[in-house]
GROMACS .gro file of C-alpha atoms in nm:
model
  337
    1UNK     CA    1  -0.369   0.208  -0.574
    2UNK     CA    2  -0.305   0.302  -0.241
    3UNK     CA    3  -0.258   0.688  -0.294
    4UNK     CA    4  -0.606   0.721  -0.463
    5UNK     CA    5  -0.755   0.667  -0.102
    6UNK     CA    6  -0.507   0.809   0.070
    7UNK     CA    7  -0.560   1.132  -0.125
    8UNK     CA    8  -0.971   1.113  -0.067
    9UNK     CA    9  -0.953   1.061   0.228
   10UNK     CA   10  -0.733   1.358   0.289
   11UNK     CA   11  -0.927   1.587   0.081
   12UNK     CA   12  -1.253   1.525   0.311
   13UNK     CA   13  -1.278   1.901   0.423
   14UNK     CA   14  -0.936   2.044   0.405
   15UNK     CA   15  -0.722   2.155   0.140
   16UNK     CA   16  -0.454   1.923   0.024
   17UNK     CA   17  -0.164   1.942  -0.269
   18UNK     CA   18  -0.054   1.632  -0.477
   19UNK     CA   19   0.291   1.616  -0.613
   20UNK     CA   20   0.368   1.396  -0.851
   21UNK     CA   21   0.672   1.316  -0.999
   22UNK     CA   22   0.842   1.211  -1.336
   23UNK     CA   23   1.186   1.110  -1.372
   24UNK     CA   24   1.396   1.302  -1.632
   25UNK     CA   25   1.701   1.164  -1.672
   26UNK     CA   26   1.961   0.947  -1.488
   27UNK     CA   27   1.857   0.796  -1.132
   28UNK     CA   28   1.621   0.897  -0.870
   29UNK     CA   29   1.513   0.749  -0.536
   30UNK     CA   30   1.154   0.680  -0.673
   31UNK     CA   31   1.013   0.550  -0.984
   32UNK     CA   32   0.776   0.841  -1.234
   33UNK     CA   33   0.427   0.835  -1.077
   34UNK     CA   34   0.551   0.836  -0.744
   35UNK     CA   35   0.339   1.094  -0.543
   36UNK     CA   36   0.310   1.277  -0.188
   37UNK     CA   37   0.024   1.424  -0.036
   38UNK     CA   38   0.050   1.755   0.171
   39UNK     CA   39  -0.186   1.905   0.407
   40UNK     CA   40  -0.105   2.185   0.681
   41UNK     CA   41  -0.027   1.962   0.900
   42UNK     CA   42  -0.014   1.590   0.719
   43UNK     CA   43   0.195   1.444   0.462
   44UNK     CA   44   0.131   1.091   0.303
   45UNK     CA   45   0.304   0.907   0.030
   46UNK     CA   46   0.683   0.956  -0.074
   47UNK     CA   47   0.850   1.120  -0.365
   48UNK     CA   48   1.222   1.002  -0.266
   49UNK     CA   49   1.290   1.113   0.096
   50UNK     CA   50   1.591   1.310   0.132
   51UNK     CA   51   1.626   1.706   0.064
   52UNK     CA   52   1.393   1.665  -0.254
   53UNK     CA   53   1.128   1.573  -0.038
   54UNK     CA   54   1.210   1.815   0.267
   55UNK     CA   55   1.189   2.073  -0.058
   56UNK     CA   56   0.883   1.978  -0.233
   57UNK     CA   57   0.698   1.951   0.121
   58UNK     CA   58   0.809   2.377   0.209
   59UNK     CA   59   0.674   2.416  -0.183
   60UNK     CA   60   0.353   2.236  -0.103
   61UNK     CA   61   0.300   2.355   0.192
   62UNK     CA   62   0.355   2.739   0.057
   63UNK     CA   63   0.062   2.697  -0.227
   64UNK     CA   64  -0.116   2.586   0.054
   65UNK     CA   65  -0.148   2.919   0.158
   66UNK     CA   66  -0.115   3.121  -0.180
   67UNK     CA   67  -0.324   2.963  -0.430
   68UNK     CA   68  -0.648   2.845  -0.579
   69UNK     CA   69  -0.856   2.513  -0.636
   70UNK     CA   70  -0.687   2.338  -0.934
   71UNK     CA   71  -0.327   2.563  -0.932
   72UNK     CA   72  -0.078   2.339  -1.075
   73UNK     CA   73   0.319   2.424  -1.183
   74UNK     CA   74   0.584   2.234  -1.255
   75UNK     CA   75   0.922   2.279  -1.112
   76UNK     CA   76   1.238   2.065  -1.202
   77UNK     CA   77   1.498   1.976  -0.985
   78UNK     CA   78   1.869   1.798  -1.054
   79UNK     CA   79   1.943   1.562  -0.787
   80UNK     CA   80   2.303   1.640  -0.723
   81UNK     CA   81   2.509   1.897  -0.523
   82UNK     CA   82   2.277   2.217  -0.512
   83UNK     CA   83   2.004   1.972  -0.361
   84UNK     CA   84   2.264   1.792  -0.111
   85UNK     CA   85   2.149   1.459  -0.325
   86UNK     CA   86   2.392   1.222  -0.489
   87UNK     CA   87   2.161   1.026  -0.712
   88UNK     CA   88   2.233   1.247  -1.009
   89UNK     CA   89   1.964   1.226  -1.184
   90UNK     CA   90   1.709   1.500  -1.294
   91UNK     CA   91   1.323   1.460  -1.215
   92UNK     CA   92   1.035   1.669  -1.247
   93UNK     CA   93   0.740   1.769  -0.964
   94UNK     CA   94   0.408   1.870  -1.076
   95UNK     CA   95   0.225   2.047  -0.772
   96UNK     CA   96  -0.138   2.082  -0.809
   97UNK     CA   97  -0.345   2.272  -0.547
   98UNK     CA   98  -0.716   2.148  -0.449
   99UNK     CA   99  -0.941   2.293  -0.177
  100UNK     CA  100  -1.102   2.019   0.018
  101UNK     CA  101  -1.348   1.882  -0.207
  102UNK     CA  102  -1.247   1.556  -0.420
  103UNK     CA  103  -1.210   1.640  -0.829
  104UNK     CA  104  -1.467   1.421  -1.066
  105UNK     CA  105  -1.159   1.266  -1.212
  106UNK     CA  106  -1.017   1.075  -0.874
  107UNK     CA  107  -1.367   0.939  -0.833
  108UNK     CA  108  -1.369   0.759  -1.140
  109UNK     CA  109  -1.035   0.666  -1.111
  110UNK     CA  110  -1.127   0.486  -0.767
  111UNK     CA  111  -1.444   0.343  -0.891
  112UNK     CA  112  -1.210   0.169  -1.252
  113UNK     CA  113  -0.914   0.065  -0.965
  114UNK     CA  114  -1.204  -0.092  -0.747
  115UNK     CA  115  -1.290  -0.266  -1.058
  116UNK     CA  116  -0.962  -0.384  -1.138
  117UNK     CA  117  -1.070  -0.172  -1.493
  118UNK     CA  118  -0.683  -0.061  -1.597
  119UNK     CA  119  -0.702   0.297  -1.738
  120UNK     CA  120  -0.453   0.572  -1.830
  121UNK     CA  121  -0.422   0.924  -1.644
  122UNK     CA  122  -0.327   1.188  -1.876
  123UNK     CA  123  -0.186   1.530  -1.773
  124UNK     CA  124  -0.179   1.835  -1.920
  125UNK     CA  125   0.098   1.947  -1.691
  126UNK     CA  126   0.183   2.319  -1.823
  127UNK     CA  127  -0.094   2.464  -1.753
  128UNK     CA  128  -0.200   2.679  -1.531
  129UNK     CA  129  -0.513   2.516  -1.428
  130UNK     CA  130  -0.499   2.136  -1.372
  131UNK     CA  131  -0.598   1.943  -1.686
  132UNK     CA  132  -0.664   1.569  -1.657
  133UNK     CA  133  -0.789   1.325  -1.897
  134UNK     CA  134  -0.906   0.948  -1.792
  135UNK     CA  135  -0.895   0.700  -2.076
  136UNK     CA  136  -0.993   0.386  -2.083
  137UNK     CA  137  -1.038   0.091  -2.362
  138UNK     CA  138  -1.450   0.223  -2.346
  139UNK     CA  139  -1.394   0.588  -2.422
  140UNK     CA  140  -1.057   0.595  -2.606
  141UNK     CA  141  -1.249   0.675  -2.929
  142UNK     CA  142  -1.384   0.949  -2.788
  143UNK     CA  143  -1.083   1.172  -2.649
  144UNK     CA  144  -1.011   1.492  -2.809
  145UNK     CA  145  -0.670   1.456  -2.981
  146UNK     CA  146  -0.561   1.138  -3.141
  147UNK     CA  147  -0.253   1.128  -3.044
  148UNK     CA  148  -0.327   1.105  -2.668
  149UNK     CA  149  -0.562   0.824  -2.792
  150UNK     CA  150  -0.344   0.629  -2.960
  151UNK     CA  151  -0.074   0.668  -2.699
  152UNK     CA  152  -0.295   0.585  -2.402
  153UNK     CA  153  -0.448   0.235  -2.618
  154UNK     CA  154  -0.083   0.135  -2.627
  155UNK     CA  155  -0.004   0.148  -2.286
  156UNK     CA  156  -0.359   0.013  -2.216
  157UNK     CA  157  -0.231  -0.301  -2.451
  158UNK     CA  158   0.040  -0.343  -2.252
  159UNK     CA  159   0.084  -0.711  -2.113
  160UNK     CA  160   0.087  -0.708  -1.740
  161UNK     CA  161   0.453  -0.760  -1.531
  162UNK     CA  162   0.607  -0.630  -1.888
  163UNK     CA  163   0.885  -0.433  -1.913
  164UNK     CA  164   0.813  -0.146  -2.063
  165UNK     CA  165   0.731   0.179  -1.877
  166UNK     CA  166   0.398   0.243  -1.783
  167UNK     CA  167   0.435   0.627  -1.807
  168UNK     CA  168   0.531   0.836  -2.119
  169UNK     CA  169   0.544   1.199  -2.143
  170UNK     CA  170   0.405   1.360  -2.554
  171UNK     CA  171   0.463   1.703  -2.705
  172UNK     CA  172   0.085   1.762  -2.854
  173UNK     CA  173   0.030   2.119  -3.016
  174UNK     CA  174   0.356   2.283  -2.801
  175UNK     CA  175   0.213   2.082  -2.475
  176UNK     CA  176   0.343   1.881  -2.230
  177UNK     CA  177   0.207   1.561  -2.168
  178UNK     CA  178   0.200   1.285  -1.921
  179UNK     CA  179   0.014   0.943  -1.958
  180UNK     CA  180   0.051   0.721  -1.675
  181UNK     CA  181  -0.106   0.366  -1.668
  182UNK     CA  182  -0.275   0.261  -1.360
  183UNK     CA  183  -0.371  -0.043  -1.340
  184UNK     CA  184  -0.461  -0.267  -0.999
  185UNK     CA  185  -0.228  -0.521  -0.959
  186UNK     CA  186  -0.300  -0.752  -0.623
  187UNK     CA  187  -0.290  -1.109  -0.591
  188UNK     CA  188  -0.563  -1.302  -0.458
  189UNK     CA  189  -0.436  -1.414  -0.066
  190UNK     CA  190  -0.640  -1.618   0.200
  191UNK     CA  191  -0.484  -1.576   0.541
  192UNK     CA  192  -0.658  -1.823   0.804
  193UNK     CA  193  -0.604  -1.689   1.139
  194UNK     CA  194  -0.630  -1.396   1.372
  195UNK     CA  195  -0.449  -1.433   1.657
  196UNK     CA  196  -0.116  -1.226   1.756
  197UNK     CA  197   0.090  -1.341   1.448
  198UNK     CA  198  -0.213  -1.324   1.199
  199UNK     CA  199  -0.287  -0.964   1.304
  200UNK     CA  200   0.137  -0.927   1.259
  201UNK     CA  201   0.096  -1.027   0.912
  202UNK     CA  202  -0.200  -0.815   0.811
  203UNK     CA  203  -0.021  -0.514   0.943
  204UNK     CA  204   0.258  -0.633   0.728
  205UNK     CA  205   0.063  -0.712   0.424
  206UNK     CA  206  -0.161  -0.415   0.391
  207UNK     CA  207   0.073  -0.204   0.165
  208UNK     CA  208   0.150  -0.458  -0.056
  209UNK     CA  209   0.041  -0.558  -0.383
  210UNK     CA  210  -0.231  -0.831  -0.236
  211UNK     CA  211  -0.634  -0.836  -0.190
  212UNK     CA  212  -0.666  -1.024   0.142
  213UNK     CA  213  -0.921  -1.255   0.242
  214UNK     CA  214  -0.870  -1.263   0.633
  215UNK     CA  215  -1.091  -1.602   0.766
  216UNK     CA  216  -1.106  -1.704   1.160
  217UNK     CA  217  -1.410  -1.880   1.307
  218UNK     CA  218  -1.426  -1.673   1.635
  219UNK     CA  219  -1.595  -1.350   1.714
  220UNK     CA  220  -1.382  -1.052   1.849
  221UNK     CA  221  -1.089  -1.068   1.701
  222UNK     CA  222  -1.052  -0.868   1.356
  223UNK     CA  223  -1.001  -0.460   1.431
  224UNK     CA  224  -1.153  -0.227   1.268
  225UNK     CA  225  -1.066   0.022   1.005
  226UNK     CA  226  -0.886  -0.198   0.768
  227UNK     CA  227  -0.800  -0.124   0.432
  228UNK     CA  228  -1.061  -0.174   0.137
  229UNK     CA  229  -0.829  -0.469   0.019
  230UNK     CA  230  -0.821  -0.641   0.282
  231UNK     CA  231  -1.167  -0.870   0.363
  232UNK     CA  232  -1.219  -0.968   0.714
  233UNK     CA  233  -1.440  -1.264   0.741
  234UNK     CA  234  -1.588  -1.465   1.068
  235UNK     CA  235  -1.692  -1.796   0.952
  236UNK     CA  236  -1.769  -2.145   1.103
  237UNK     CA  237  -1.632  -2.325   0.790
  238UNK     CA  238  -1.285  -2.169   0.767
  239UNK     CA  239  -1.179  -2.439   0.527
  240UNK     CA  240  -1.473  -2.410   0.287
  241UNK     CA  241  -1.356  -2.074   0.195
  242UNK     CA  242  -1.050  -2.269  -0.016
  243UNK     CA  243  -1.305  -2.374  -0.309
  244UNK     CA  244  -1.412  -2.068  -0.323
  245UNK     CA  245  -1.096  -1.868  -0.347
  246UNK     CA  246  -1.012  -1.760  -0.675
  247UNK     CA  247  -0.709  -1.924  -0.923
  248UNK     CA  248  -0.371  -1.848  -0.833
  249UNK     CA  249  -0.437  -1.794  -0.511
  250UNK     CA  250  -0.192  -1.807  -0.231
  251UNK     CA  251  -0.282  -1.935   0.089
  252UNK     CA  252  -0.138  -1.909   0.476
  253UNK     CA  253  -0.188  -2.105   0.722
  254UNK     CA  254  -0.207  -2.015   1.054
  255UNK     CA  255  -0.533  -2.097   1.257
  256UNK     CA  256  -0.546  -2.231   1.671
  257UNK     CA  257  -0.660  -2.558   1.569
  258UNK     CA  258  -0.365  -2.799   1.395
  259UNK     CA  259  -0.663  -2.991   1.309
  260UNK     CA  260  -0.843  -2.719   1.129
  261UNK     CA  261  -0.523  -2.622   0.985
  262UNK     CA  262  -0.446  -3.016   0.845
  263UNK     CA  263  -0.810  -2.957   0.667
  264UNK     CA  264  -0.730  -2.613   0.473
  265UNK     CA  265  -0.450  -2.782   0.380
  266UNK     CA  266  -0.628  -3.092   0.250
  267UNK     CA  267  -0.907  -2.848   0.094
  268UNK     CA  268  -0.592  -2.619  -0.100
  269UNK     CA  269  -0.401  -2.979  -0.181
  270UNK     CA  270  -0.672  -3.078  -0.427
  271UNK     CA  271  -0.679  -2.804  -0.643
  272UNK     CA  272  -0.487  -2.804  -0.913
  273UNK     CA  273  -0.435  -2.392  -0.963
  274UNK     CA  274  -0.339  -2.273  -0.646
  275UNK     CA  275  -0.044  -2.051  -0.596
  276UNK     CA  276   0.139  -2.061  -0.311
  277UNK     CA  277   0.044  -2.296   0.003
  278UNK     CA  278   0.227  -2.194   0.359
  279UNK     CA  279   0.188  -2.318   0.702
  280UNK     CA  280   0.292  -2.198   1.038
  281UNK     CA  281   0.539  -2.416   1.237
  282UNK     CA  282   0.817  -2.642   1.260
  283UNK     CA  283   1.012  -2.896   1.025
  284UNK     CA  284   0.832  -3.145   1.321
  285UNK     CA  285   0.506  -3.031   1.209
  286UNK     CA  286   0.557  -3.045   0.859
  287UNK     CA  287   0.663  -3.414   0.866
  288UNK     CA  288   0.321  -3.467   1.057
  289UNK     CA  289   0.115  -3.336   0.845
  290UNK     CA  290   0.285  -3.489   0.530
  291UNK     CA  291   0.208  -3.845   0.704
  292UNK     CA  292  -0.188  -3.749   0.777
  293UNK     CA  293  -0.217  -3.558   0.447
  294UNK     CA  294  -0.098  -3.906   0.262
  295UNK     CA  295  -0.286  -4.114   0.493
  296UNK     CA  296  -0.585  -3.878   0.346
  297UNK     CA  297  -0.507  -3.935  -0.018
  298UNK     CA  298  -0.292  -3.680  -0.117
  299UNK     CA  299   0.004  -3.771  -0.341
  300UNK     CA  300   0.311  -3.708  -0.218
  301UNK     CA  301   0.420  -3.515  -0.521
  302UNK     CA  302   0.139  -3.268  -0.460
  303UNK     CA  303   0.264  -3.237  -0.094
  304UNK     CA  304   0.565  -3.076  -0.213
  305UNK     CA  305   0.378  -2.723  -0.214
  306UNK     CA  306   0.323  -2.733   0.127
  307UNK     CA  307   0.589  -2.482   0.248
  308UNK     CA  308   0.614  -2.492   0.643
  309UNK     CA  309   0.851  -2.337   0.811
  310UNK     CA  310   0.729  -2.012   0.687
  311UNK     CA  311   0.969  -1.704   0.578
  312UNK     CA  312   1.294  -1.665   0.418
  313UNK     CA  313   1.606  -1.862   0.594
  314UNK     CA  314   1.769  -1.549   0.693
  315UNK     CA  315   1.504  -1.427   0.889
  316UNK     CA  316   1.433  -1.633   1.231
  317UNK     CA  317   1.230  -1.561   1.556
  318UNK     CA  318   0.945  -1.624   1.721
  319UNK     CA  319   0.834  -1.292   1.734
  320UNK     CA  320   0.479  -1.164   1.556
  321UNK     CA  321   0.670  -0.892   1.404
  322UNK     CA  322   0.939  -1.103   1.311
  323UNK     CA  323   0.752  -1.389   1.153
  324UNK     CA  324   0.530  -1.139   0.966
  325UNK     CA  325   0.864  -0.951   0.825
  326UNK     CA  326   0.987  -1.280   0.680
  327UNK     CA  327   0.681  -1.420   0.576
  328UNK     CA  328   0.595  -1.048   0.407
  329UNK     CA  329   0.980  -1.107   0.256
  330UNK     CA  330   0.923  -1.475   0.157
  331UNK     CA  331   0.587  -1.379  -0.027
  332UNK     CA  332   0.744  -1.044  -0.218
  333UNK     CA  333   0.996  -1.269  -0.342
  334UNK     CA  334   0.811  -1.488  -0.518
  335UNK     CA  335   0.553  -1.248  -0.638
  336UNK     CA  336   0.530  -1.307  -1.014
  337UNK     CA  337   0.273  -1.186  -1.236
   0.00000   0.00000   0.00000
């Protein structure tokens, strides 16, 4: 989850207050669990936008100066004239207040979404102090009431991509309760190629819901500071990353060799549990390598998969931006769990 690092990182040294929000009723401009971050002079993550989030920024930003490590209150806000909002809805913000130094909790919640461990976050959100409980399958057994237990192990059970909400709120003893399931969700993605339109793409796939393997066989060309899902990899053998790759993987195509990119290709054509196969270029291009990949042995029903042009219809140029957008679009829209 992006906001877990987001929110260490900003806590390094300075003093920072999450918000967090729940929907109440009716609509709102983001789902429950959406949060902010808000430092003197930073914010990062979203809560809606709008005059909500012009409001719970001034809030933040005033317990910034007024309170102590671990404050937390709740305020609730309708979203309809008195804000200036027209979703009409109702939703909760729960502010809590730490000083600079990261809480034991949002370690361990890293270290489980590293993992891929899912795990519930439970908040005692009336009191004064913040409260927070982090259950998993491991130490459900071993949390103080049973009814947080039992609620948390359902939404633990919960199939992935299902519908049902992934955050409940409980009345336990006269208090407030939220449990939120967090659970990392990426998809496995191999992009080979770093040139202008592969860096386009990684800029475009970085806050989406993939963990990246980034391949190209020459030195120089990956930047630094990117994102702990996201792999960057210098390798002779570009195409002998494919067996390695894990199932459902998708795979782009986009290296400066149409040779090397004809063998990824042939290397992603023989397995039989790939994803998603796209290549850079034309309809030309496609044909070509439809001819060579036959000539090579692979079925024609198989070469079906191969999706070149790359991106959704509507969206055409030759741009770096542009092709990233619609390949970014193309991918999103198929993304099924």
């Amino acid at each position: 989850m992006s906001w877990i690092v987001d929110f260490q990182n900003l806590l390094r040294g300075q003093p920072c207050v999450l918000v967090t929000l729940k929907l109440l009723s009716g609509s709102a401009p983001r789902d429950s669990g959406s949060r902010m971050m808000v430092t003197a002079d930073h914010v990062a993550g979203s809560v809606g936008g709008g005059n909500l989030e012009y409001q719970a920024v001034v809030t933040a930003r005033d317990l910034l100066q007024n309170r102590t490590d671990g404050h937390q209150e709740l305020q609730l806000y309708g979203l309809g004239p008195a804000l200036n909002q027209c979703c009409g809805g109702a939703v909760a913000l729960l502010y809590e207040f730490f000083e600079g130094s990261s809480p034991t909790w949002l370690e361990e919640l890293r270290l489980a979404s590293d993992d891929g461990q899912p795990v519930v976050l439970a908040h005692a959100v009336e009191r004064p102090l913040s409260c927070k409980l982090l259950i998993s399958d491991a130490n459900a057994a071993e949390t103080a009431h049973e009814k947080i237990s039992e609620a948390a192990l359902n939404l633990l059970r919960k199939p992935v991509g299902g519908s049902a909400l992934a955050f409940e709120e409980l009345q336990i003893s006269g208090e407030n309760w939220w449990l939120e399931l967090i659970r990392e969700k990426r998809r496995p993605l191999v992009l080979f190629g770093a040139g202008h339109v592969g860096q386009a793409v990684i800029r475009a796939l970085s806050p989406l819901p993939f963990s990246v393997t980034w391949a190209d066989s020459r030195a120089g060309l990956f930047p630094s500071g990117l994102p702990d899902h996201i792999r960057a990899m210098r390798t002779d053998d570009p195409a002998g990353l494919v067996t390695g790759a894990p199932a459902g993987s998708l795979f782009i195509v986009m290296t400066h060799s149409h040779q090397l990119d004809e063998d990824i290709c042939f290397e992603v054509l023989q397995r039989d549990d790939f994803a998603w196969l796209g290549l850079i270029g034309s309809a030309t291009k496609r044909r070509r390598f439809v001819h060579r990949l036959e000539q090579r042995g692979i079925e024609p029903s198989r070469l079906e998969a191969l999706v070149c042009p790359l991106g959704l219809a509507g969206i055409r140029g030759k741009q770096p931006a542009t092709i990233a957008l619609s390949l970014a679009a193309q991918l999103m829209s198929n993304n099924r769990e």
